[in-house]
Coordinates of C-alpha atoms and ligand atoms in Angstrom, one line a residue:
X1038 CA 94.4 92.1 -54.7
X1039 CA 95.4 90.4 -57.7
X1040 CA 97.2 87.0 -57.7
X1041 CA 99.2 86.1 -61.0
X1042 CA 98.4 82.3 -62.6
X1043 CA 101.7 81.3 -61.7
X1044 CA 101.6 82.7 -58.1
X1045 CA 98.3 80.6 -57.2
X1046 CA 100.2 77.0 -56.4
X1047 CA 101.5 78.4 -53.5
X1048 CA 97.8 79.3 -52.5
X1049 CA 96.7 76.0 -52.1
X1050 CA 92.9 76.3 -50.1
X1051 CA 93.0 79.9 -50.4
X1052 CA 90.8 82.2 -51.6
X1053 CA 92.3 84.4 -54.8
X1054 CA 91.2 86.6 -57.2
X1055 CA 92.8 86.3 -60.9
X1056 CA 92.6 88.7 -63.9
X1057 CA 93.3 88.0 -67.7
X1058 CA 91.8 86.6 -70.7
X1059 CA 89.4 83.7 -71.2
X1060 CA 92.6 81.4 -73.5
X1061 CA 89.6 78.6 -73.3
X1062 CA 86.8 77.8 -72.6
X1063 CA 85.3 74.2 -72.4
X1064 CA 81.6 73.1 -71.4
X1065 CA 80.7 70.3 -70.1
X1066 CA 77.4 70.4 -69.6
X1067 CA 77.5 70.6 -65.5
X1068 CA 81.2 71.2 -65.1
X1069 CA 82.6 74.5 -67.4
X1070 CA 86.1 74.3 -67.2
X1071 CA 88.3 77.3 -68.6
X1072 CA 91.5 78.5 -69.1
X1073 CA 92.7 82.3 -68.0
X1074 CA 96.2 83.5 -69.3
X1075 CA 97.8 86.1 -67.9
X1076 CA 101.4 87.9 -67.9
X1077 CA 102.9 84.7 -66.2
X1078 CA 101.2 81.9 -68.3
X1079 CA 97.5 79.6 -68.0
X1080 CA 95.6 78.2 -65.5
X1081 CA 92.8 75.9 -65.2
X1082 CA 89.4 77.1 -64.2
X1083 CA 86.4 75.1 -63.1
X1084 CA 82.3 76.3 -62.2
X1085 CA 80.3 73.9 -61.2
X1086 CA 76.7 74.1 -61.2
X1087 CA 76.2 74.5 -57.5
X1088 CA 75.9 78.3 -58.1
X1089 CA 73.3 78.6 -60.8
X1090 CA 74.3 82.3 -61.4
X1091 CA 77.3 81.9 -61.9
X1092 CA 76.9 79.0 -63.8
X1093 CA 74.8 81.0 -66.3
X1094 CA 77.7 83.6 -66.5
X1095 CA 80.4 80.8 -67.4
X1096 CA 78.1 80.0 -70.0
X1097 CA 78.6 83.4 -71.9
X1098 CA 82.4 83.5 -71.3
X1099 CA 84.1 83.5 -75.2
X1100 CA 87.5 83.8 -76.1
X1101 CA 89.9 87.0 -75.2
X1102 CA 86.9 88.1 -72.7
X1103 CA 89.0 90.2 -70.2
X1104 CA 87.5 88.8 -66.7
X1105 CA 88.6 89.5 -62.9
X1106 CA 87.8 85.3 -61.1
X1107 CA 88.2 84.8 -57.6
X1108 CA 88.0 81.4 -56.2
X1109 CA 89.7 78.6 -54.2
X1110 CA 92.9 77.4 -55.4
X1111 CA 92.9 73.7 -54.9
X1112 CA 95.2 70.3 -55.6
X1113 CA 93.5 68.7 -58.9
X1114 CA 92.4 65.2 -58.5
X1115 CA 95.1 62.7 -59.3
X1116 CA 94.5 61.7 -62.8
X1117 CA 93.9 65.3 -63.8
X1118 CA 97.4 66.5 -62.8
X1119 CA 100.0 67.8 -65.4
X1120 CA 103.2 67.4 -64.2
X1121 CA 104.7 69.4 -67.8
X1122 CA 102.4 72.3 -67.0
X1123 CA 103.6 75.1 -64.4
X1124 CA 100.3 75.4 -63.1
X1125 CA 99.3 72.0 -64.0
X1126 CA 98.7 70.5 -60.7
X1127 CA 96.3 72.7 -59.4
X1128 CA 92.6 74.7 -60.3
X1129 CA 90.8 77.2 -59.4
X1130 CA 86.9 76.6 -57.8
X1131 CA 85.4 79.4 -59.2
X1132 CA 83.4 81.3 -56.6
X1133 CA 83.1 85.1 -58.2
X1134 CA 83.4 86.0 -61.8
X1135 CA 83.6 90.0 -63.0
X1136 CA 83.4 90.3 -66.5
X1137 CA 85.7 93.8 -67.4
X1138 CA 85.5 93.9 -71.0
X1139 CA 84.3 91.4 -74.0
X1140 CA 85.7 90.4 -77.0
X1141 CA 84.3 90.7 -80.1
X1142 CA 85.4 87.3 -82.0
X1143 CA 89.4 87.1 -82.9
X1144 CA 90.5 86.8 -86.3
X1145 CA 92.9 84.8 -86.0
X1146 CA 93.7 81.9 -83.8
X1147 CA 95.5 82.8 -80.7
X1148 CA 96.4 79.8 -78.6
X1149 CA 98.7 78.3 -81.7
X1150 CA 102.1 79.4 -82.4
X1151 CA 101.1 81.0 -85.1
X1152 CA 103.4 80.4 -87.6
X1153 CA 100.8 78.6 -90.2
X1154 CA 98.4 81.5 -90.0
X1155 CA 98.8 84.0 -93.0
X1156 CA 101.3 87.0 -92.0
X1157 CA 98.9 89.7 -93.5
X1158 CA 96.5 89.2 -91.1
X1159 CA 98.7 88.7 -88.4
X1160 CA 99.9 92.3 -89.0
X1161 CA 96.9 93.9 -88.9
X1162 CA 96.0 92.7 -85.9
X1163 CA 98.8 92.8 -84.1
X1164 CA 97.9 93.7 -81.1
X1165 CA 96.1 90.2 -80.4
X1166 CA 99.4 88.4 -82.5
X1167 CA 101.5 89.8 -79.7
X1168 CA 98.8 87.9 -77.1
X1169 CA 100.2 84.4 -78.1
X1170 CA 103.2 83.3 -75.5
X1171 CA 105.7 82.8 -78.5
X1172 CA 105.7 86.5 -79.0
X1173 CA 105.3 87.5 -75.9
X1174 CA 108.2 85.3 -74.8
X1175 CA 110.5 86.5 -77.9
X1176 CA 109.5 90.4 -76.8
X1177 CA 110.6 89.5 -73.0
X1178 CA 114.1 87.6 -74.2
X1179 CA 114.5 90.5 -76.8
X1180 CA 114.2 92.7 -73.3
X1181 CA 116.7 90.8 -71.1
X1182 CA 119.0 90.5 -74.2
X1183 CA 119.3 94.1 -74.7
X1184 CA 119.7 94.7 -70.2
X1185 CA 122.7 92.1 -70.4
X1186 CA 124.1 94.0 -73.0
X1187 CA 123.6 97.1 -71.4
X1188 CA 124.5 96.1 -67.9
X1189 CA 128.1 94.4 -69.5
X1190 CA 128.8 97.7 -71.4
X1191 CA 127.7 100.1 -68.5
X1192 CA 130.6 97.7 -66.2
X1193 CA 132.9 98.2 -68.5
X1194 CA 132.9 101.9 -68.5
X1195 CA 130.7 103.0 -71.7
X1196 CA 128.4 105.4 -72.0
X1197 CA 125.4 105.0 -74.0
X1198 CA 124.4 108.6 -75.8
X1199 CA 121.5 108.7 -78.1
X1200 CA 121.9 110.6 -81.6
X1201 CA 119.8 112.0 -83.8
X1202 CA 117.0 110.9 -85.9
X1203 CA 116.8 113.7 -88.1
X1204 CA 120.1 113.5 -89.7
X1205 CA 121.9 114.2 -93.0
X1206 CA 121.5 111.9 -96.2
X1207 CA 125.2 109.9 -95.7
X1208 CA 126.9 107.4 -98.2
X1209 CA 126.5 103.9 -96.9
X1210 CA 124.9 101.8 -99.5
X1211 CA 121.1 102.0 -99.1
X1212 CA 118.5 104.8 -100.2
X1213 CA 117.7 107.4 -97.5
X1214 CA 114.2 107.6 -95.7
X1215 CA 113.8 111.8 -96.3
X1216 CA 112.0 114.0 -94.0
X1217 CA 111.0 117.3 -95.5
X1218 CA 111.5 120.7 -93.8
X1219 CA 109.0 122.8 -93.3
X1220 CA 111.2 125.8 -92.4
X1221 CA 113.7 125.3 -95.6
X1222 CA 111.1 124.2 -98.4
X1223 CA 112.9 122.5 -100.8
X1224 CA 115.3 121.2 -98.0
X1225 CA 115.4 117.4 -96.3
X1226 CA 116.4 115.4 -93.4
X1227 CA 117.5 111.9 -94.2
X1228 CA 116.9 109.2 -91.2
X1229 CA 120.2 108.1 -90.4
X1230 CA 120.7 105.0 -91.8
X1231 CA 123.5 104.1 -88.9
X1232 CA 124.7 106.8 -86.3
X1233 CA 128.2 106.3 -88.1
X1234 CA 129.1 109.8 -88.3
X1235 CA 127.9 110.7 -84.9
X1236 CA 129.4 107.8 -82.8
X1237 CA 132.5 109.3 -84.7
X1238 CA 132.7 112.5 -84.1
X1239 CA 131.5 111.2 -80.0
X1240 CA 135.2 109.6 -80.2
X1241 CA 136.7 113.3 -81.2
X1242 CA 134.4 114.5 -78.4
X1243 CA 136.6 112.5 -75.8
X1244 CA 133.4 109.7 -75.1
X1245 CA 136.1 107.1 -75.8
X1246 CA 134.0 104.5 -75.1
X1247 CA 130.4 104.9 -76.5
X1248 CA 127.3 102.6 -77.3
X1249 CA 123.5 102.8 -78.3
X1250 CA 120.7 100.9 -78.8
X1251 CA 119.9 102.3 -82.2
X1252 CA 117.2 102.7 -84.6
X1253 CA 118.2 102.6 -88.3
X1254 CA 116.1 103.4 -91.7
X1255 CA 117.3 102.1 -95.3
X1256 CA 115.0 102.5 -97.8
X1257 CA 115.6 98.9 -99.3
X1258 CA 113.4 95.9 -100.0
X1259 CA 112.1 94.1 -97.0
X1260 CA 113.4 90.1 -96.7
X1261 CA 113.2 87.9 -93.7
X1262 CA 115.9 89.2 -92.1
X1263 CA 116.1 93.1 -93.6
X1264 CA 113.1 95.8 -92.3
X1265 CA 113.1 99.2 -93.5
X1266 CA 113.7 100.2 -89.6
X1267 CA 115.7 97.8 -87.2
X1268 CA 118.2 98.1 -84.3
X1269 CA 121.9 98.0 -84.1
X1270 CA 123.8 98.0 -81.0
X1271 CA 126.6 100.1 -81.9
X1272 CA 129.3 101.1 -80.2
X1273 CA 132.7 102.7 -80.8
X1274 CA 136.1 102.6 -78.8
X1275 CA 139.2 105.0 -79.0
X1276 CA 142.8 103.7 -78.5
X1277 CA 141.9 100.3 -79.9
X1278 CA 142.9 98.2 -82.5
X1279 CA 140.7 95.3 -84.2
X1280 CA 141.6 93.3 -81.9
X1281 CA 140.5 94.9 -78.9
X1282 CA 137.1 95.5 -80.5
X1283 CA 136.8 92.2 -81.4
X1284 CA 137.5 90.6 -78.2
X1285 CA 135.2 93.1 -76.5
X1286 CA 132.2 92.0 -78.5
X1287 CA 133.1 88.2 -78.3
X1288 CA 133.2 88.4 -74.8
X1289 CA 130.0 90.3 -75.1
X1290 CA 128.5 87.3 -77.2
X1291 CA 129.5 84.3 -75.2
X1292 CA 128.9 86.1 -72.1
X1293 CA 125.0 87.2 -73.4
X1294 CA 124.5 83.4 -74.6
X1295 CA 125.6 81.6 -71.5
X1296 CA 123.5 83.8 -69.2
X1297 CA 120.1 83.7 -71.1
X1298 CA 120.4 80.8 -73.4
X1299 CA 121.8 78.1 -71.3
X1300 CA 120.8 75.7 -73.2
X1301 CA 123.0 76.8 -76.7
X1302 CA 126.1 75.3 -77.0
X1303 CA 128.7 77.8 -78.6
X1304 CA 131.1 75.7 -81.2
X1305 CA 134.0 77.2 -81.1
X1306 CA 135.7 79.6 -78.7
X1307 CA 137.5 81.7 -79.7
X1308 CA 135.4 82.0 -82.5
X1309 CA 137.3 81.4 -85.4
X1310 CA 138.6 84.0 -88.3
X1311 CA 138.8 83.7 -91.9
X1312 CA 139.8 85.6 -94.6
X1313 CA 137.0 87.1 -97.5
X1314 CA 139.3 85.5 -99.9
X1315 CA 139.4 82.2 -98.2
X1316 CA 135.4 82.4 -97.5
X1317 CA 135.0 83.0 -100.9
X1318 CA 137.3 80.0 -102.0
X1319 CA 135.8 77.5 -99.7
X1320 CA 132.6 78.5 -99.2
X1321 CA 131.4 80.6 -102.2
X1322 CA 130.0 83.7 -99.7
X1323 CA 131.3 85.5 -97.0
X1324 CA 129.1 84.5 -94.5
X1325 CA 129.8 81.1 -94.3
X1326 CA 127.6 78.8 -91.9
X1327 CA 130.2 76.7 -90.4
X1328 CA 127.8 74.5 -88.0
X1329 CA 129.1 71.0 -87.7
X1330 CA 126.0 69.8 -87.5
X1331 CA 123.1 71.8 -89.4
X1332 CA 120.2 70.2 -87.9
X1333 CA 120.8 71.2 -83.9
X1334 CA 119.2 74.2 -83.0
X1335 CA 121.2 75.0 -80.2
X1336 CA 124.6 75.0 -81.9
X1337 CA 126.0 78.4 -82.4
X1338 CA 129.0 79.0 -85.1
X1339 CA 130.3 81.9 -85.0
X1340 CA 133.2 83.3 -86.9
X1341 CA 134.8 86.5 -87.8
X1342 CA 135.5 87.3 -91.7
X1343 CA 138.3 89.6 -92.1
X1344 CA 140.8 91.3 -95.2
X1345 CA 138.0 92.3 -97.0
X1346 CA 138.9 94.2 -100.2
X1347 CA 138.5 98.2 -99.8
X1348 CA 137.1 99.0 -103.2
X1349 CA 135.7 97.3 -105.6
X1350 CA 134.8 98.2 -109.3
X1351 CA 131.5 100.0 -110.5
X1352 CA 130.0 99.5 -113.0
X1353 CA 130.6 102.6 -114.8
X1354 CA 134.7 101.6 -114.0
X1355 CA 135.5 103.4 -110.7
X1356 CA 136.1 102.6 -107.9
X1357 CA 133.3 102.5 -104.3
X1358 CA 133.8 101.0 -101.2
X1359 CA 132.7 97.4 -99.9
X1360 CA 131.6 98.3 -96.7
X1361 CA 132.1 101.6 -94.7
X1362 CA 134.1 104.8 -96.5
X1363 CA 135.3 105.3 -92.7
X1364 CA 137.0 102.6 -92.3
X1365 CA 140.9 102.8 -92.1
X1366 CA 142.8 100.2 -94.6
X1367 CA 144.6 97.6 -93.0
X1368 CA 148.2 99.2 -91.3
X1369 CA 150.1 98.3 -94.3
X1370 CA 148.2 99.0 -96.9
X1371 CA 147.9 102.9 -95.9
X1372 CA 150.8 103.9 -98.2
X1373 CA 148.9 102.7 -101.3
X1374 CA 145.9 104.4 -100.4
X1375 CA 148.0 107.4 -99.8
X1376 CA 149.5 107.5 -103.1
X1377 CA 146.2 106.3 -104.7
X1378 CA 147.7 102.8 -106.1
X1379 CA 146.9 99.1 -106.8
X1380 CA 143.8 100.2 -105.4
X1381 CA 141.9 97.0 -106.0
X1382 CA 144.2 95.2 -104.0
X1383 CA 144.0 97.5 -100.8
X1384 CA 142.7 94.9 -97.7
X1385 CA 140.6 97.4 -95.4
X1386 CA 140.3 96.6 -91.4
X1387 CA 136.8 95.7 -91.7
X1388 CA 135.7 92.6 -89.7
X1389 CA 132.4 90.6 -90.0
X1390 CA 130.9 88.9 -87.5
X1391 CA 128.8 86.2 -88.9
X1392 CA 126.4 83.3 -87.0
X1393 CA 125.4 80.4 -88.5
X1394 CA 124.9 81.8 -92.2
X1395 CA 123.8 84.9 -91.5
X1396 CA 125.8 88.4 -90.8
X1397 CA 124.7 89.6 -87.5
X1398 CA 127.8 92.7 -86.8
X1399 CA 130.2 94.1 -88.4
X1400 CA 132.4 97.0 -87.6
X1401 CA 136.6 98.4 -88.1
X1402 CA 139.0 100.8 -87.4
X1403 CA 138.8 104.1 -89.1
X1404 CA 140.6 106.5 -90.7
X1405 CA 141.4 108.8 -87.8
X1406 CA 143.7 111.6 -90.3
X1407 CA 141.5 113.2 -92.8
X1408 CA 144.1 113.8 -95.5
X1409 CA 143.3 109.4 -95.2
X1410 CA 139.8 109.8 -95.3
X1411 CA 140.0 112.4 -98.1
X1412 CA 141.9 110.0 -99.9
X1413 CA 138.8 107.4 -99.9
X1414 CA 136.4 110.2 -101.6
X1415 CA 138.7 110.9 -103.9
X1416 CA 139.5 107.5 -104.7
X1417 CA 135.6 107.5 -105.1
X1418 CA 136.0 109.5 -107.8
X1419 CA 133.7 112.5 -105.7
X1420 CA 134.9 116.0 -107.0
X1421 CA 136.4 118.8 -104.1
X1422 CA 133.1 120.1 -103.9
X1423 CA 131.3 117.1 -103.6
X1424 CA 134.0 116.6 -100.6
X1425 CA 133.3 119.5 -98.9
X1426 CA 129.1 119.3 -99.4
X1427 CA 128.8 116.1 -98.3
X1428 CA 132.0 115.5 -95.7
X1429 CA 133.4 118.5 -94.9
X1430 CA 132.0 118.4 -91.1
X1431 CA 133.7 115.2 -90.6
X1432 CA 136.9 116.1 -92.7
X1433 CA 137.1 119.4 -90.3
X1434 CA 136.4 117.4 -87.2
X1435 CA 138.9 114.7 -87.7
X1436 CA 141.4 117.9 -88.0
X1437 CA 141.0 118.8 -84.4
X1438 CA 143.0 115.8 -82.4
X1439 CA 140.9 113.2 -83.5
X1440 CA 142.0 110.2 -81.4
X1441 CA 142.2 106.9 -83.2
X1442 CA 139.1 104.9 -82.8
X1443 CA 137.2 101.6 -84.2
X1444 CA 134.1 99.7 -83.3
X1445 CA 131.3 97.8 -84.8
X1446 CA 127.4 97.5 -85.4
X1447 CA 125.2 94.8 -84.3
X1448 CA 122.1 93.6 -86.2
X1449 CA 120.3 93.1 -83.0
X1450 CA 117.0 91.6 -84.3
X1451 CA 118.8 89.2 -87.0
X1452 CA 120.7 87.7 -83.8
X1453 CA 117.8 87.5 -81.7
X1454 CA 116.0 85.9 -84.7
X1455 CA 118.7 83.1 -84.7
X1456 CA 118.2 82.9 -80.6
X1457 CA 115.0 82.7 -80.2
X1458 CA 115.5 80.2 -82.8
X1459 CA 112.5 81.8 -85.4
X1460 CA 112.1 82.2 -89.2
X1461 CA 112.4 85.6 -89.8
X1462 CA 113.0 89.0 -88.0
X1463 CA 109.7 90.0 -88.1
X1464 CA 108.9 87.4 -84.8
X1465 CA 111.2 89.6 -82.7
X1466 CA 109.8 93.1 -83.8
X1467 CA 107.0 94.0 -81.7
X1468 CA 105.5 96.2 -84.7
X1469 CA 107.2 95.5 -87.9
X1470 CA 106.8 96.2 -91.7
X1471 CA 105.2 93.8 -94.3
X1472 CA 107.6 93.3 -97.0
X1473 CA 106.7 96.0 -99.3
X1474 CA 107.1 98.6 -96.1
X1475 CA 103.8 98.8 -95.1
X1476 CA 102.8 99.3 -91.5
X1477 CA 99.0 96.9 -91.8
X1478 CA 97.3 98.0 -88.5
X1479 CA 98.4 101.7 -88.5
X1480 CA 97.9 101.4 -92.5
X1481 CA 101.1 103.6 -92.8
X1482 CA 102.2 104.8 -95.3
X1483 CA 99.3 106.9 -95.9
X1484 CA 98.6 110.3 -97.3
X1485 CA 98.5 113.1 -95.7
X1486 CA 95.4 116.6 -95.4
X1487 CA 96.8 118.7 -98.9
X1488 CA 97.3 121.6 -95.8
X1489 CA 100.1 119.9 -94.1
X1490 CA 101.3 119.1 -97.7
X1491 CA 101.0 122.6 -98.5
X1492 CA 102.7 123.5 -95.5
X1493 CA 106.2 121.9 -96.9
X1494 CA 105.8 123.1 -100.6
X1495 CA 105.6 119.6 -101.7
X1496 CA 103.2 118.3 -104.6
X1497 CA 102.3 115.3 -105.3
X1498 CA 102.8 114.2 -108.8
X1499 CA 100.6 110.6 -109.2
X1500 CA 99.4 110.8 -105.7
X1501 CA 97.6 107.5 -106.0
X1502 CA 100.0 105.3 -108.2
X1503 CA 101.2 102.7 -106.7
X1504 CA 105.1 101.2 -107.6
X1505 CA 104.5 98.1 -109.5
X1506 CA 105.5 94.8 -109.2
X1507 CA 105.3 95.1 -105.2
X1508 CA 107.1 92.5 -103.3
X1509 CA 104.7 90.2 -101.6
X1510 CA 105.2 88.9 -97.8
X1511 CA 105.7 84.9 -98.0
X1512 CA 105.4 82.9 -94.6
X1513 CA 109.0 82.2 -94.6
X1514 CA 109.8 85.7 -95.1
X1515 CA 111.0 85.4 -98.6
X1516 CA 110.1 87.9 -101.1
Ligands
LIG982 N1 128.0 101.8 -89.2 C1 128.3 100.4 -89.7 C2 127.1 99.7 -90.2 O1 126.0 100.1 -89.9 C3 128.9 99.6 -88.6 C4 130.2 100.0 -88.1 O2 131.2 100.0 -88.9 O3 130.4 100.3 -86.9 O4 127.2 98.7 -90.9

């Protein structure tokens, strides 16, 4: 039976067998000493030369070998203890040593953190990136993060409902990732770029309390904390006000960070709010980092930025929306939007909620009445048809009792970038995108047989050409 690294201090004059990867291996000459890692960490290895076979097989050990070692776990001599290592007090006396697969030489160095080596490379091998603890480690947090959250929700009555992935193109400020049809030539899907509309029309359903761990696509240019695919937790509540929601996802917060980050210190609880205006005043952007102290790692500001403007001006002299045409304006503000007036002055129910600099949620009450929400597209400037096309669904469906309802949307992987206290986002995706959207190990995108393309009516015009100018990946995950 197998025995985890971590499990073998308890073993002390046993006999156990160990499988995982060579991490290290050191020759001495008479005494090979290496290193196996496994799931729960490293351990120490030794072969003397007692066993001459086996002695000759320790000598061929390399690096990221896969091996299956059974020996006798045993108390390391004195001045070869480390106390700061969890299996640093004992070694394993190597009596039997299976080799289960090799390794051909890797890449890129493993046993560091990683964080010097080149990001291209790390990409394309991935695979072996994800074999270093750091990642490993930010994939398990990233894991117990998203249990707490769901365990807390699931107590507290919601439901989580998955939506679709093949959606409709929708209106909220990026380009749309398109997915052709192959029964409707001519005809597209667009990747939902939020399940906005759905966790919506879940509220007119009767859910009242919904959430999901979603997937999201824009079609915008990667940065260190933006991917062309990354995960919300959203979640939407009916019979709320701002309040409510915000409370809920404080507690959420504070709650998450005190059971798997002990060691973070939130600054100030509640966490306080400020106004756009008054961020913009002080601070010159709305997602001000308010940390007391800049240089502590484990200090967490939080804050709320609220009475954001509604609309603001294009370029062509209308009017769009800040953040999310859904959202309701604040209560006494609804007459002007009504009657279509001061319209740059119209404060929307929108809150932010912002950590240390960087926007990690942001959510509001909507406009449950669809003459309201009408109002919006119109403001907008979209024509009736347009209306219709693109929003009649929801228009309809708001007709039908639609209860009113508010929530918000979590940048999951930004947060857990500013947990796990790393650079960029990129360190908390298992598989993520270079920064001009390329996938390096599956070499996605790609092109596709001319039959499949055939298949959906589509040519190609310049199938090779490449957009210039692309954005390169820098270590800090600038652009
Ligand atoms: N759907 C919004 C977003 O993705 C969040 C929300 O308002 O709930 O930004």
């Amino acid at each position: 039976m197998r025995t985890l690294s971590i499990e073998a201090k308890t073993s002390i004059g046993k006999s156990i067998t160990l499988m995982g990867w060579i991490d290290i291996r050191r020759d001495h000459g008479k005494l090979i000493f290496l290193e196996l890692r496994d799931a729960a960490g490293k351990i120490q290895l030794v072969v003397t030369p007692k066993n001459a076979e086996l002695h000759k097989i320790a000598e061929t050990l390399r690096p990221e070998w896969v091996v299956e070692i059974t020996g006798e776990v045993a108390a390391r001599p004195d001045a070869m203890k480390n106390p700061e290592h969890p299996t640093g007090e004992i070694e394993l006396k190597v009596t039997d040593i299976l080799v289960l697969n090799e390794s051909l030489t890797p890449p890129l160095d493993i046993s560091s953190g990683g964080l010097l080596i080149g990001e291209e490379v790390r990409m394309k091998y991935r695979y072996l990136d994800i074999r270093r603890p750091r990642l490993n480690k930010n994939l398990k947090n990233r894991f117990k993060a998203l249990k707490f959250i769901r365990d807390f929700l699931s107590e507290r009555g919601f439901t989580e409902v998955e939506t679709p992935s093949l959606s409709k193109s929708t209106p909220e400020g990026a380009r749309d990732y398109l997915v052709p049809s192959r029964i409707e030539p001519g005809k597209f899907y667009a990747l939902p770029q939020s399940p906005q509309q759905y966790k919506q029309l879940l509220m007119v359903g009767g859910l009242e309390k919904y959430f999901q761990i979603a997937r999201c696509f824009r079609d915008e240019d990667t940065r260190g904390d933006r991917q062309p695919e990354f995960t919300q937790l959203d979640l939407e509540m009916s019979f709320v006000q701002a309040e409510d929601v915000i409370k809920l996802n404080e507690e959420l917060l504070i709650n998450l960070i005190r059971a798997n980050y002990p060691e973070k210190t939130v600054q100030e609880i509640p966490f306080p709010r400020v106004s756009y205006k008054e961020a913009m005043e002080k601070y010159g952007t709305d997602r001000p980092d308010l940390r007391k102290n800049k240089e502590d790692q484990n200090l967490l500001a939080f804050c709320w930025v609220v009475d954001f403007p509604f609309f603001e001006k294009t370029e062509e002299g209308g009017f769009t929306f800040t953040h999310n045409p859904f959202s309701a304006p604040k209560a006494e503000f609804m007459p002007d939007l009504m009657n279509k007036k001061n319209i740059g002055e119209i404060l929307t129910t929108q809150y932010d909620v912002v950590l240390n600099g960087f926007e990690i949620g942001g959510g509001s009450i909507r406009n449950h009445k669809p003459d309201a929400l009408k109002k919006v597209f119109e403001i907008m400037g979209f024509e009736e048809k347009k209306i219709t096309e693109n929003f009649g669904h929801m228009l309809e469906a708001l007709s039908y009792g639609a209860p009113p309802h508010g929530g918000i949307a979590w940048g999951f992987d930004r947060l857990m970038m500013l947990l796990e206290n790393e650079p960029n986002i990129r360190e908390v995706i298992a598989f993520p995108k270079t920064g001009d959207a390329r996938d390096l190990m599956m070499e996605a995108p790609s092109e596709v047989p001319k039959e499949q393309l055939k298949e959906l009516r589509i040519s190609v015009e310049k199938p090779r050409e490449k957009i210039k100018n692309r954005p390169r990946l820098h270590r800090d995950g600038s652009n």
